[in-house]
Amino acid sequence: MKNKFKFLGVLCMALLAISVFTISCSKDDDPADNDFFIGTYNGTISYQGDGQTINDEDGKLTVVKVGSSYSFKFGSGIPDINNVKFEKKDANTYVSIGTGVTGITITASTLKMLVSNDDGTWTADCTR
C-alpha cells in the first residue's frame, strides 16, 4: 500500500511539472519575459565550418534561456551556440551582444541569425 501512495505521489508531481512546463512556454511567450524559457523555432538553418556545410530548409532550432544566458540547440547536426547574452532593442526585440556571437535577433515569434566567428558561420531564419 505504501508503494502505491509513493507511485501516485511521483505520478502527480510529474503531471504537475509537465503542466507548468507546457503553460510557461506557449508560442505567445516572449523569451525575454522569463528567467527560464524553452521554445522551438522552425525554418531555414545552416552552418559552415570545420570543413563541413549543413543546410536545412525545414530545420529546428531550440532556444533555452536560464537566467540571462541563452543557448541555441540546432537540429540537423549543426553545432550549438551557448552562453549568449542579449540586450533590449525595442519593446519586444532583443539582439545578441558579446564577442563572436553578435548577429542574433529574437522575438516571441521570430529568430534571425547570422553569426560568424572562429568556430564557423551559423544562419537562421525561423518562426514559431
XYZ file of N, CA and C in Angstrom:
384
model
N 0.820 -1.189 0.000
C 0.000 0.000 0.000
C 0.871 1.262 0.000
N 1.969 1.202 0.762
C 2.878 2.332 0.845
C 3.491 2.628 -0.523
N 3.821 1.584 -1.279
C 4.390 1.759 -2.616
C 3.388 2.384 -3.574
N 2.107 2.068 -3.415
C 1.081 2.642 -4.282
C 0.972 4.148 -4.057
N 1.006 4.576 -2.788
C 0.951 6.001 -2.488
C 2.205 6.710 -3.002
N 3.334 6.066 -2.888
C 4.585 6.636 -3.371
C 4.518 6.817 -4.892
N 4.038 5.797 -5.587
C 3.898 5.856 -7.038
C 2.913 6.952 -7.438
N 1.785 7.030 -6.739
C 0.783 8.040 -7.028
C 1.345 9.450 -6.807
N 2.127 9.636 -5.757
C 2.764 10.929 -5.487
C 3.729 11.327 -6.587
N 4.547 10.388 -7.035
C 5.506 10.656 -8.109
C 4.768 10.978 -9.402
N 3.700 10.250 -9.679
C 2.912 10.491 -10.886
C 2.288 11.890 -10.850
N 1.742 12.293 -9.711
C 1.155 13.632 -9.578
C 2.213 14.721 -9.772
N 3.382 14.532 -9.203
C 4.465 15.513 -9.362
C 4.889 15.626 -10.832
N 4.973 14.499 -11.518
C 5.354 14.506 -12.932
C 4.311 15.243 -13.770
N 3.046 14.975 -13.515
C 1.987 15.654 -14.259
C 1.978 17.152 -13.981
N 2.229 17.539 -12.749
C 2.311 18.944 -12.396
C 3.471 19.626 -13.118
N 4.608 18.964 -13.137
C 5.781 19.528 -13.815
C 5.528 19.692 -15.314
N 4.915 18.705 -15.926
C 4.599 18.790 -17.358
C 3.612 19.921 -17.612
N 2.621 20.076 -16.766
C 1.630 21.146 -16.915
C 2.283 22.517 -16.827
N 3.122 22.716 -15.835
C 3.800 24.003 -15.666
C 4.698 24.288 -16.856
N 5.439 23.287 -17.312
C 6.340 23.457 -18.447
C 5.564 23.831 -19.706
N 4.453 23.160 -19.959
C 3.654 23.415 -21.146
C 3.061 24.815 -21.115
N 2.547 25.231 -19.995
C 1.938 26.554 -19.883
C 2.995 27.646 -19.970
N 4.138 27.464 -19.352
C 5.148 28.521 -19.293
C 5.852 28.756 -20.613
N 5.734 27.870 -21.564
C 6.449 28.018 -22.829
C 5.510 27.994 -24.023
N 4.392 28.695 -23.938
C 3.460 28.748 -25.048
C 4.080 29.551 -26.189
N 3.487 29.458 -27.371
C 4.030 30.158 -28.532
C 3.959 31.665 -28.402
N 3.063 32.174 -27.571
C 2.950 33.611 -27.373
C 3.921 34.122 -26.323
N 4.613 33.222 -25.671
C 5.515 33.571 -24.577
C 6.786 34.191 -25.139
N 7.146 35.345 -24.620
C 8.348 36.046 -25.043
C 9.519 35.573 -24.185
N 10.606 35.087 -24.785
C 11.732 34.584 -24.001
C 12.322 35.631 -23.056
N 12.268 36.875 -23.429
C 12.856 37.922 -22.596
C 12.073 38.150 -21.305
N 10.807 37.716 -21.268
C 9.962 37.938 -20.100
C 10.172 36.915 -18.993
N 10.983 35.900 -19.223
C 11.128 34.803 -18.267
C 12.585 34.532 -17.932
N 12.825 34.079 -16.701
C 14.172 33.632 -16.335
C 14.436 32.227 -16.841
N 13.381 31.468 -17.101
C 13.515 30.122 -17.659
C 12.583 30.028 -18.852
N 13.136 29.669 -20.009
C 12.352 29.593 -21.239
C 12.918 28.492 -22.119
N 12.021 27.733 -22.720
C 12.386 26.791 -23.769
C 11.363 26.960 -24.880
N 11.834 27.235 -26.088
C 10.945 27.396 -27.230
C 11.609 26.885 -28.490
N 10.799 26.385 -29.406
C 11.312 25.842 -30.660
C 10.898 26.737 -31.813
N 11.872 27.110 -32.606
C 11.670 27.908 -33.805
C 11.954 27.005 -35.007
N 11.160 27.150 -36.063
C 11.314 26.320 -37.257
C 11.548 27.203 -38.472
N 12.398 26.733 -39.380
C 12.679 27.484 -40.594
C 13.989 27.038 -41.211
N 14.634 27.936 -41.930
C 15.884 27.640 -42.619
C 17.060 27.870 -41.673
N 17.889 26.843 -41.518
C 19.094 26.955 -40.693
C 20.283 26.435 -41.494
N 21.467 26.963 -41.181
C 22.661 26.484 -41.879
C 23.893 26.683 -41.008
N 24.932 25.952 -41.367
C 26.223 26.050 -40.681
C 27.320 25.749 -41.685
N 28.397 26.515 -41.593
C 29.588 26.235 -42.386
C 30.789 26.387 -41.479
N 31.565 25.333 -41.355
C 32.758 25.350 -40.513
C 33.290 23.947 -40.320
N 34.502 23.833 -39.806
C 35.142 22.530 -39.590
C 35.097 21.644 -40.831
N 35.231 22.268 -42.009
C 35.255 21.514 -43.255
C 33.915 20.949 -43.688
N 32.837 21.419 -43.114
C 31.521 20.916 -43.490
C 30.550 22.063 -43.741
N 29.559 21.780 -44.559
C 28.474 22.718 -44.818
C 27.168 21.974 -44.622
N 26.293 22.522 -43.763
C 24.999 21.903 -43.484
C 23.922 22.940 -43.759
N 22.955 22.595 -44.599
C 21.813 23.453 -44.898
C 20.538 22.659 -44.663
N 19.563 23.251 -44.000
C 18.283 22.587 -43.763
C 17.176 23.626 -43.885
N 16.372 23.507 -44.942
C 15.287 24.457 -45.166
C 14.088 24.192 -44.261
N 14.044 23.024 -43.645
C 12.962 22.667 -42.720
C 13.581 22.346 -41.358
N 14.456 23.240 -40.899
C 15.231 22.993 -39.693
C 14.495 23.359 -38.416
N 15.075 22.899 -37.318
C 14.524 23.148 -35.989
C 15.623 23.727 -35.113
N 15.274 24.787 -34.380
C 16.217 25.466 -33.504
C 15.535 25.681 -32.159
N 16.080 25.065 -31.118
C 15.503 25.182 -29.784
C 16.288 26.214 -28.992
N 15.561 27.169 -28.424
C 16.161 28.224 -27.618
C 15.917 27.887 -26.152
N 16.997 27.891 -25.378
C 16.910 27.629 -23.939
C 17.494 28.842 -23.225
N 16.689 29.437 -22.342
C 17.161 30.582 -21.564
C 17.098 30.206 -20.089
N 18.215 30.378 -19.414
C 18.280 30.197 -17.966
C 18.929 31.458 -17.405
N 18.167 32.194 -16.604
C 18.660 33.474 -16.106
C 18.782 34.455 -17.248
N 19.964 34.970 -17.484
C 20.177 35.915 -18.586
C 20.998 35.303 -19.713
N 21.232 34.003 -19.665
C 22.053 33.311 -20.659
C 21.194 32.450 -21.575
N 21.381 32.627 -22.877
C 20.648 31.864 -23.888
C 21.555 30.814 -24.508
N 20.961 29.672 -24.862
C 21.650 28.649 -25.644
C 20.778 28.313 -26.845
N 21.417 28.034 -27.966
C 20.720 27.719 -29.204
C 21.103 26.303 -29.609
N 20.131 25.402 -29.546
C 20.328 23.981 -29.829
C 19.758 23.697 -31.218
N 20.650 23.441 -32.159
C 20.259 23.216 -33.542
C 19.965 21.740 -33.787
N 19.089 21.487 -34.740
C 18.907 20.149 -35.265
C 19.849 19.975 -36.441
N 19.736 18.894 -37.151
C 20.461 18.654 -38.402
C 21.965 18.518 -38.240
N 22.451 18.236 -37.041
C 23.881 18.049 -36.835
C 24.688 19.332 -36.764
N 24.017 20.461 -36.638
C 24.696 21.753 -36.544
C 25.141 21.960 -35.098
N 26.378 22.403 -34.886
C 26.854 22.648 -33.514
C 26.021 23.722 -32.812
N 25.860 23.566 -31.516
C 25.089 24.506 -30.710
C 25.896 25.779 -30.440
N 25.186 26.844 -30.100
C 25.789 28.089 -29.633
C 25.286 28.284 -28.206
N 26.196 28.484 -27.261
C 25.835 28.554 -25.850
C 26.306 29.846 -25.195
N 25.668 30.168 -24.074
C 26.056 31.292 -23.213
C 26.040 32.640 -23.931
N 24.941 32.933 -24.608
C 24.792 34.192 -25.335
C 23.991 35.170 -24.467
N 24.432 36.389 -24.410
C 23.738 37.461 -23.686
C 23.039 38.368 -24.698
N 21.939 39.003 -24.250
C 21.147 39.868 -25.122
C 20.895 41.207 -24.451
N 20.623 42.206 -25.303
C 20.168 43.492 -24.813
C 18.900 43.864 -25.572
N 18.068 44.652 -24.922
C 16.783 45.051 -25.485
C 16.987 46.078 -26.588
N 16.364 45.826 -27.744
C 16.441 46.755 -28.873
C 15.205 47.655 -28.896
N 14.022 47.055 -28.761
C 12.778 47.804 -28.624
C 11.824 46.982 -27.761
N 10.559 47.282 -27.782
C 9.603 46.677 -26.846
C 9.678 45.149 -26.787
N 9.785 44.479 -27.922
C 9.770 43.013 -27.927
C 10.932 42.386 -28.676
N 11.953 43.144 -29.012
C 13.073 42.625 -29.789
C 14.357 42.702 -28.972
N 15.108 41.611 -28.996
C 16.387 41.555 -28.300
C 17.471 41.163 -29.283
N 18.663 41.756 -29.135
C 19.800 41.467 -30.004
C 20.958 40.960 -29.154
N 21.716 40.022 -29.741
C 22.829 39.418 -29.016
C 23.984 40.401 -28.884
N 24.715 40.246 -27.781
C 25.893 41.065 -27.531
C 27.032 40.147 -27.098
N 28.247 40.588 -27.304
C 29.396 39.806 -26.887
C 30.258 39.403 -28.061
N 31.497 39.162 -27.783
C 32.455 38.812 -28.815
C 32.104 37.472 -29.454
N 32.017 37.458 -30.776
C 31.811 36.224 -31.524
C 30.389 35.718 -31.603
N 29.432 36.434 -31.008
C 28.046 35.961 -31.066
C 27.061 37.050 -31.485
N 27.559 38.188 -31.975
C 26.631 39.212 -32.446
C 25.979 38.735 -33.734
N 24.782 39.231 -33.982
C 24.077 38.858 -35.202
C 22.853 37.992 -34.958
N 22.369 37.928 -33.714
C 21.161 37.162 -33.403
C 20.098 38.149 -32.936
N 18.923 38.080 -33.559
C 17.775 38.891 -33.164
C 16.638 37.937 -32.835
N 15.995 38.139 -31.665
C 14.945 37.227 -31.236
C 13.742 37.999 -30.708
N 12.554 37.513 -31.067
C 11.293 37.992 -30.509
C 10.496 36.753 -30.110
N 9.292 36.963 -29.625
C 8.443 35.830 -29.251
C 8.111 34.963 -30.463
N 8.076 35.552 -31.665
C 7.646 34.786 -32.836
C 8.713 34.591 -33.911
N 9.851 35.298 -33.847
C 10.870 35.155 -34.889
C 12.270 35.055 -34.303
N 13.128 34.407 -35.054
C 14.543 34.328 -34.713
C 15.333 34.456 -36.006
N 16.198 35.438 -36.058
C 17.069 35.652 -37.217
C 18.504 35.621 -36.714
N 19.368 34.950 -37.472
C 20.739 34.773 -37.014
C 21.713 34.806 -38.187
N 22.792 35.530 -37.987
C 23.971 35.465 -38.840
C 25.156 35.683 -37.909
N 25.708 34.580 -37.442
C 26.830 34.601 -36.507
C 28.033 34.009 -37.214
N 29.143 34.730 -37.192
C 30.376 34.236 -37.785
C 31.520 34.501 -36.812
N 32.250 33.424 -36.484
C 33.405 33.550 -35.602
C 34.426 32.475 -35.980
N 35.421 32.260 -35.166
C 36.475 31.291 -35.479
C 35.949 29.856 -35.571
N 34.791 29.579 -34.965
C 34.224 28.226 -34.982
C 33.365 27.945 -36.203
N 32.970 28.968 -36.957
C 32.145 28.763 -38.136
C 31.160 29.886 -38.347
N 30.219 29.633 -39.258
C 29.165 30.596 -39.573
C 27.824 29.897 -39.464
N 26.928 30.476 -38.651
C 25.583 29.954 -38.458
C 24.584 30.961 -39.023
N 23.529 30.462 -39.671
C 22.435 31.327 -40.099
C 21.114 30.667 -39.696
N 20.123 31.508 -39.459
C 18.786 31.014 -39.160
C 17.774 32.078 -39.556
N 16.698 31.636 -40.132
C 15.543 32.490 -40.435
C 14.329 31.666 -40.038
N 13.884 31.828 -38.790
C 12.904 30.915 -38.212
C 11.743 31.640 -37.550
N 10.619 30.934 -37.438
C 9.441 31.425 -36.735
C 8.932 30.338 -35.797
N 8.022 30.750 -34.882
C 7.374 29.736 -34.046
C 5.927 30.082 -33.874
